[in-house]
């Protein structure tokens, strides 16, 4: 299993309950595919460095996890089709 980290930004127009459900959704996807979540860090609402989809703010979340190499591909696909996520990145965490 390799270590990864993902950061994603949820639209600021959704309520806190929806943000929490999106975080739980991605935690569930990681755990259901055999991944192990090491850390979930919710940063809250932050100002974006530049405008994305006409939004200047977003809810940031960082998740560190270990999984097989196929899981990040599936996670990326689900990030792309989730309407409330405006930006995401998944990187190999080799420290």
Short mmCIF file of N, CA and C in Angstrom, two decimals:
data_model
loop_
_atom_site.label_atom_id
_atom_site.label_comp_id
_atom_site.label_asym_id
_atom_site.label_seq_id
_atom_site.Cartn_x
_atom_site.Cartn_y
_atom_site.Cartn_z
N UNK A 1 0.85 -1.19 0.00
CA UNK A 1 0.00 0.00 0.00
C UNK A 1 0.89 1.24 0.00
N UNK A 2 0.46 2.23 -0.78
CA UNK A 2 1.18 3.49 -0.86
C UNK A 2 0.43 4.56 -0.09
N UNK A 3 1.15 5.60 0.29
CA UNK A 3 0.55 6.73 1.01
C UNK A 3 0.18 7.83 0.01
N UNK A 4 -0.99 8.42 0.22
CA UNK A 4 -1.48 9.50 -0.62
C UNK A 4 -2.07 10.58 0.26
N UNK A 5 -2.21 11.77 -0.32
CA UNK A 5 -2.99 12.81 0.33
C UNK A 5 -3.83 13.50 -0.73
N UNK A 6 -5.02 13.88 -0.33
CA UNK A 6 -5.91 14.58 -1.23
C UNK A 6 -6.44 15.83 -0.53
N UNK A 7 -6.53 16.89 -1.29
CA UNK A 7 -7.16 18.12 -0.82
C UNK A 7 -8.28 18.42 -1.79
N UNK A 8 -9.45 18.70 -1.25
CA UNK A 8 -10.56 19.10 -2.12
C UNK A 8 -11.28 20.29 -1.54
N UNK A 9 -11.90 21.06 -2.44
CA UNK A 9 -12.60 22.29 -2.07
C UNK A 9 -14.08 22.13 -2.43
N UNK A 10 -14.94 22.36 -1.45
CA UNK A 10 -16.38 22.27 -1.64
C UNK A 10 -16.94 23.68 -1.81
N UNK A 11 -17.94 23.81 -2.66
CA UNK A 11 -18.56 25.11 -2.92
C UNK A 11 -19.00 25.80 -1.63
N UNK A 12 -18.82 27.12 -1.54
CA UNK A 12 -19.23 27.83 -0.32
C UNK A 12 -20.73 28.02 -0.21
N UNK A 13 -21.46 27.78 -1.29
CA UNK A 13 -22.90 28.00 -1.28
C UNK A 13 -23.67 26.88 -0.59
N UNK A 14 -23.00 25.76 -0.28
CA UNK A 14 -23.68 24.66 0.41
C UNK A 14 -23.57 24.85 1.93
N UNK A 15 -24.48 24.22 2.67
CA UNK A 15 -24.46 24.37 4.13
C UNK A 15 -23.47 23.38 4.76
N UNK A 16 -23.20 23.58 6.05
CA UNK A 16 -22.21 22.76 6.78
C UNK A 16 -22.58 21.28 6.77
N UNK A 17 -23.87 20.99 6.83
CA UNK A 17 -24.32 19.59 6.82
C UNK A 17 -23.95 18.90 5.51
N UNK A 18 -24.09 19.61 4.41
CA UNK A 18 -23.73 19.06 3.11
C UNK A 18 -22.22 18.86 3.01
N UNK A 19 -21.45 19.80 3.54
CA UNK A 19 -19.99 19.68 3.54
C UNK A 19 -19.58 18.43 4.31
N UNK A 20 -20.19 18.21 5.48
CA UNK A 20 -19.87 17.03 6.28
C UNK A 20 -20.26 15.75 5.56
N UNK A 21 -21.38 15.76 4.84
CA UNK A 21 -21.78 14.56 4.11
C UNK A 21 -20.84 14.27 2.94
N UNK A 22 -20.30 15.31 2.30
CA UNK A 22 -19.32 15.12 1.22
C UNK A 22 -18.03 14.52 1.79
N UNK A 23 -17.58 15.02 2.94
CA UNK A 23 -16.38 14.48 3.58
C UNK A 23 -16.60 13.01 3.95
N UNK A 24 -17.76 12.70 4.53
CA UNK A 24 -18.07 11.32 4.90
C UNK A 24 -18.15 10.42 3.68
N UNK A 25 -18.66 10.96 2.58
CA UNK A 25 -18.75 10.19 1.33
C UNK A 25 -17.36 9.75 0.88
N UNK A 26 -16.40 10.67 0.85
CA UNK A 26 -15.07 10.34 0.38
C UNK A 26 -14.31 9.47 1.38
N UNK A 27 -14.55 9.66 2.67
CA UNK A 27 -13.96 8.77 3.66
C UNK A 27 -14.48 7.35 3.47
N UNK A 28 -15.77 7.22 3.20
CA UNK A 28 -16.37 5.91 2.96
C UNK A 28 -15.83 5.23 1.72
N UNK A 29 -15.62 6.00 0.66
CA UNK A 29 -15.07 5.44 -0.57
C UNK A 29 -13.67 4.88 -0.32
N UNK A 30 -12.86 5.63 0.39
CA UNK A 30 -11.49 5.18 0.69
C UNK A 30 -11.52 3.91 1.54
N UNK A 31 -12.34 3.89 2.58
CA UNK A 31 -12.38 2.73 3.48
C UNK A 31 -13.02 1.51 2.82
N UNK A 32 -14.03 1.71 1.97
CA UNK A 32 -14.70 0.59 1.32
C UNK A 32 -13.82 -0.08 0.27
N UNK A 33 -12.88 0.63 -0.30
CA UNK A 33 -11.99 0.06 -1.30
C UNK A 33 -10.69 -0.46 -0.68
N UNK A 34 -10.67 -0.65 0.62
CA UNK A 34 -9.51 -1.24 1.28
C UNK A 34 -8.46 -0.25 1.73
N UNK A 35 -8.75 1.04 1.63
CA UNK A 35 -7.80 2.06 2.06
C UNK A 35 -7.87 2.29 3.57
N UNK A 36 -6.82 2.89 4.10
CA UNK A 36 -6.76 3.20 5.52
C UNK A 36 -6.58 4.71 5.66
N UNK A 37 -7.53 5.37 6.32
CA UNK A 37 -7.45 6.82 6.53
C UNK A 37 -6.55 7.08 7.74
N UNK A 38 -5.54 7.91 7.53
CA UNK A 38 -4.61 8.24 8.60
C UNK A 38 -4.96 9.55 9.28
N UNK A 39 -5.50 10.51 8.51
CA UNK A 39 -5.80 11.83 9.06
C UNK A 39 -6.84 12.52 8.20
N UNK A 40 -7.80 13.19 8.84
CA UNK A 40 -8.76 14.05 8.14
C UNK A 40 -8.67 15.41 8.80
N UNK A 41 -8.32 16.42 8.01
CA UNK A 41 -8.13 17.77 8.54
C UNK A 41 -9.07 18.72 7.80
N UNK A 42 -10.15 19.16 8.47
CA UNK A 42 -11.10 20.10 7.88
C UNK A 42 -10.61 21.51 8.19
N UNK A 43 -10.28 22.27 7.16
CA UNK A 43 -9.73 23.61 7.33
C UNK A 43 -10.82 24.68 7.40
N UNK A 44 -12.03 24.35 7.05
CA UNK A 44 -13.12 25.32 7.09
C UNK A 44 -13.18 26.17 5.83
N UNK A 45 -13.91 27.26 5.94
CA UNK A 45 -14.09 28.15 4.78
C UNK A 45 -12.89 29.07 4.66
N UNK A 46 -12.27 29.06 3.49
CA UNK A 46 -11.09 29.88 3.22
C UNK A 46 -11.28 30.62 1.90
N UNK A 47 -10.56 31.72 1.78
CA UNK A 47 -10.56 32.49 0.54
C UNK A 47 -9.68 31.78 -0.48
N UNK A 48 -10.16 31.68 -1.72
CA UNK A 48 -9.39 31.05 -2.79
C UNK A 48 -8.33 32.02 -3.31
N UNK A 49 -7.25 31.49 -3.83
CA UNK A 49 -6.18 32.32 -4.39
C UNK A 49 -6.66 33.03 -5.66
N UNK A 50 -7.56 32.37 -6.39
CA UNK A 50 -8.15 32.95 -7.60
C UNK A 50 -9.56 32.41 -7.75
N UNK A 51 -10.36 33.07 -8.54
CA UNK A 51 -11.75 32.70 -8.71
C UNK A 51 -11.88 31.38 -9.46
N UNK A 52 -12.71 30.48 -8.94
CA UNK A 52 -13.00 29.20 -9.58
C UNK A 52 -14.51 29.09 -9.71
N UNK A 53 -14.99 28.92 -10.92
CA UNK A 53 -16.43 28.79 -11.19
C UNK A 53 -17.23 29.91 -10.53
N UNK A 54 -16.70 31.12 -10.56
CA UNK A 54 -17.31 32.32 -9.99
C UNK A 54 -17.41 32.29 -8.47
N UNK A 55 -16.60 31.46 -7.82
CA UNK A 55 -16.54 31.41 -6.36
C UNK A 55 -15.21 31.99 -5.90
N UNK A 56 -15.24 32.77 -4.81
CA UNK A 56 -14.03 33.33 -4.23
C UNK A 56 -13.63 32.64 -2.92
N UNK A 57 -14.52 31.75 -2.41
CA UNK A 57 -14.28 31.03 -1.16
C UNK A 57 -14.64 29.57 -1.36
N UNK A 58 -14.21 28.74 -0.42
CA UNK A 58 -14.57 27.34 -0.45
C UNK A 58 -14.20 26.66 0.85
N UNK A 59 -14.79 25.49 1.09
CA UNK A 59 -14.48 24.68 2.28
C UNK A 59 -13.38 23.69 1.92
N UNK A 60 -12.23 23.82 2.58
CA UNK A 60 -11.07 22.99 2.30
C UNK A 60 -11.04 21.78 3.23
N UNK A 61 -10.65 20.62 2.68
CA UNK A 61 -10.47 19.41 3.48
C UNK A 61 -9.25 18.66 2.98
N UNK A 62 -8.41 18.22 3.91
CA UNK A 62 -7.22 17.42 3.60
C UNK A 62 -7.41 16.03 4.19
N UNK A 63 -7.19 14.99 3.37
CA UNK A 63 -7.27 13.61 3.84
C UNK A 63 -5.97 12.90 3.48
N UNK A 64 -5.31 12.33 4.49
CA UNK A 64 -4.13 11.49 4.29
C UNK A 64 -4.58 10.04 4.40
N UNK A 65 -4.18 9.20 3.44
CA UNK A 65 -4.62 7.81 3.46
C UNK A 65 -3.59 6.91 2.78
N UNK A 66 -3.71 5.62 3.08
CA UNK A 66 -2.90 4.59 2.43
C UNK A 66 -3.85 3.69 1.66
N UNK A 67 -3.44 3.29 0.44
CA UNK A 67 -4.29 2.42 -0.36
C UNK A 67 -3.49 1.76 -1.46
N UNK A 68 -4.17 0.91 -2.21
CA UNK A 68 -3.56 0.33 -3.39
C UNK A 68 -3.52 1.39 -4.49
N UNK A 69 -2.69 1.21 -5.51
CA UNK A 69 -2.54 2.25 -6.55
C UNK A 69 -3.77 2.50 -7.42
N UNK A 70 -4.76 1.63 -7.39
CA UNK A 70 -5.95 1.82 -8.22
C UNK A 70 -6.97 2.77 -7.58
N UNK A 71 -6.95 2.89 -6.26
CA UNK A 71 -7.94 3.72 -5.57
C UNK A 71 -7.88 5.19 -5.95
N UNK A 72 -6.71 5.83 -6.07
CA UNK A 72 -6.70 7.25 -6.46
C UNK A 72 -7.36 7.52 -7.82
N UNK A 73 -7.27 6.58 -8.74
CA UNK A 73 -7.93 6.76 -10.05
C UNK A 73 -9.45 6.79 -9.88
N UNK A 74 -9.97 5.89 -9.07
CA UNK A 74 -11.41 5.86 -8.82
C UNK A 74 -11.85 7.08 -8.02
N UNK A 75 -11.05 7.49 -7.06
CA UNK A 75 -11.35 8.67 -6.25
C UNK A 75 -11.38 9.92 -7.13
N UNK A 76 -10.44 10.03 -8.05
CA UNK A 76 -10.40 11.15 -8.99
C UNK A 76 -11.66 11.20 -9.85
N UNK A 77 -12.11 10.03 -10.32
CA UNK A 77 -13.32 9.96 -11.14
C UNK A 77 -14.53 10.45 -10.35
N UNK A 78 -14.63 10.06 -9.09
CA UNK A 78 -15.77 10.45 -8.27
C UNK A 78 -15.71 11.94 -7.91
N UNK A 79 -14.49 12.46 -7.66
CA UNK A 79 -14.35 13.91 -7.43
C UNK A 79 -14.88 14.69 -8.64
N UNK A 80 -14.56 14.22 -9.84
CA UNK A 80 -14.97 14.94 -11.06
C UNK A 80 -16.48 14.98 -11.26
N UNK A 81 -17.19 13.95 -10.81
CA UNK A 81 -18.64 13.92 -11.03
C UNK A 81 -19.45 14.43 -9.84
N UNK A 82 -18.78 14.80 -8.75
CA UNK A 82 -19.47 15.35 -7.58
C UNK A 82 -19.65 16.85 -7.79
N UNK A 83 -20.90 17.28 -7.87
CA UNK A 83 -21.22 18.67 -8.19
C UNK A 83 -20.73 19.67 -7.16
N UNK A 84 -20.71 19.30 -5.89
CA UNK A 84 -20.35 20.26 -4.85
C UNK A 84 -18.85 20.47 -4.72
N UNK A 85 -18.02 19.65 -5.37
CA UNK A 85 -16.56 19.80 -5.32
C UNK A 85 -16.13 20.66 -6.51
N UNK A 86 -15.44 21.79 -6.22
CA UNK A 86 -15.02 22.68 -7.30
C UNK A 86 -13.57 22.48 -7.71
N UNK A 87 -12.75 21.86 -6.84
CA UNK A 87 -11.35 21.60 -7.18
C UNK A 87 -10.82 20.50 -6.28
N UNK A 88 -9.95 19.66 -6.80
CA UNK A 88 -9.34 18.59 -6.00
C UNK A 88 -7.96 18.26 -6.55
N UNK A 89 -7.15 17.61 -5.72
CA UNK A 89 -5.86 17.09 -6.14
C UNK A 89 -5.54 15.88 -5.26
N UNK A 90 -4.94 14.88 -5.89
CA UNK A 90 -4.48 13.69 -5.18
C UNK A 90 -3.01 13.52 -5.49
N UNK A 91 -2.17 13.44 -4.47
CA UNK A 91 -0.73 13.29 -4.69
C UNK A 91 -0.18 12.14 -3.88
N UNK A 92 0.89 11.54 -4.41
CA UNK A 92 1.60 10.48 -3.72
C UNK A 92 2.40 11.13 -2.60
N UNK A 93 2.23 10.68 -1.38
CA UNK A 93 2.84 11.30 -0.21
C UNK A 93 4.08 10.52 0.20
N UNK A 94 5.19 10.80 -0.47
CA UNK A 94 6.44 10.12 -0.14
C UNK A 94 7.33 11.06 0.63
N UNK A 95 7.33 10.94 1.94
CA UNK A 95 8.12 11.83 2.79
C UNK A 95 9.42 11.18 3.16
#
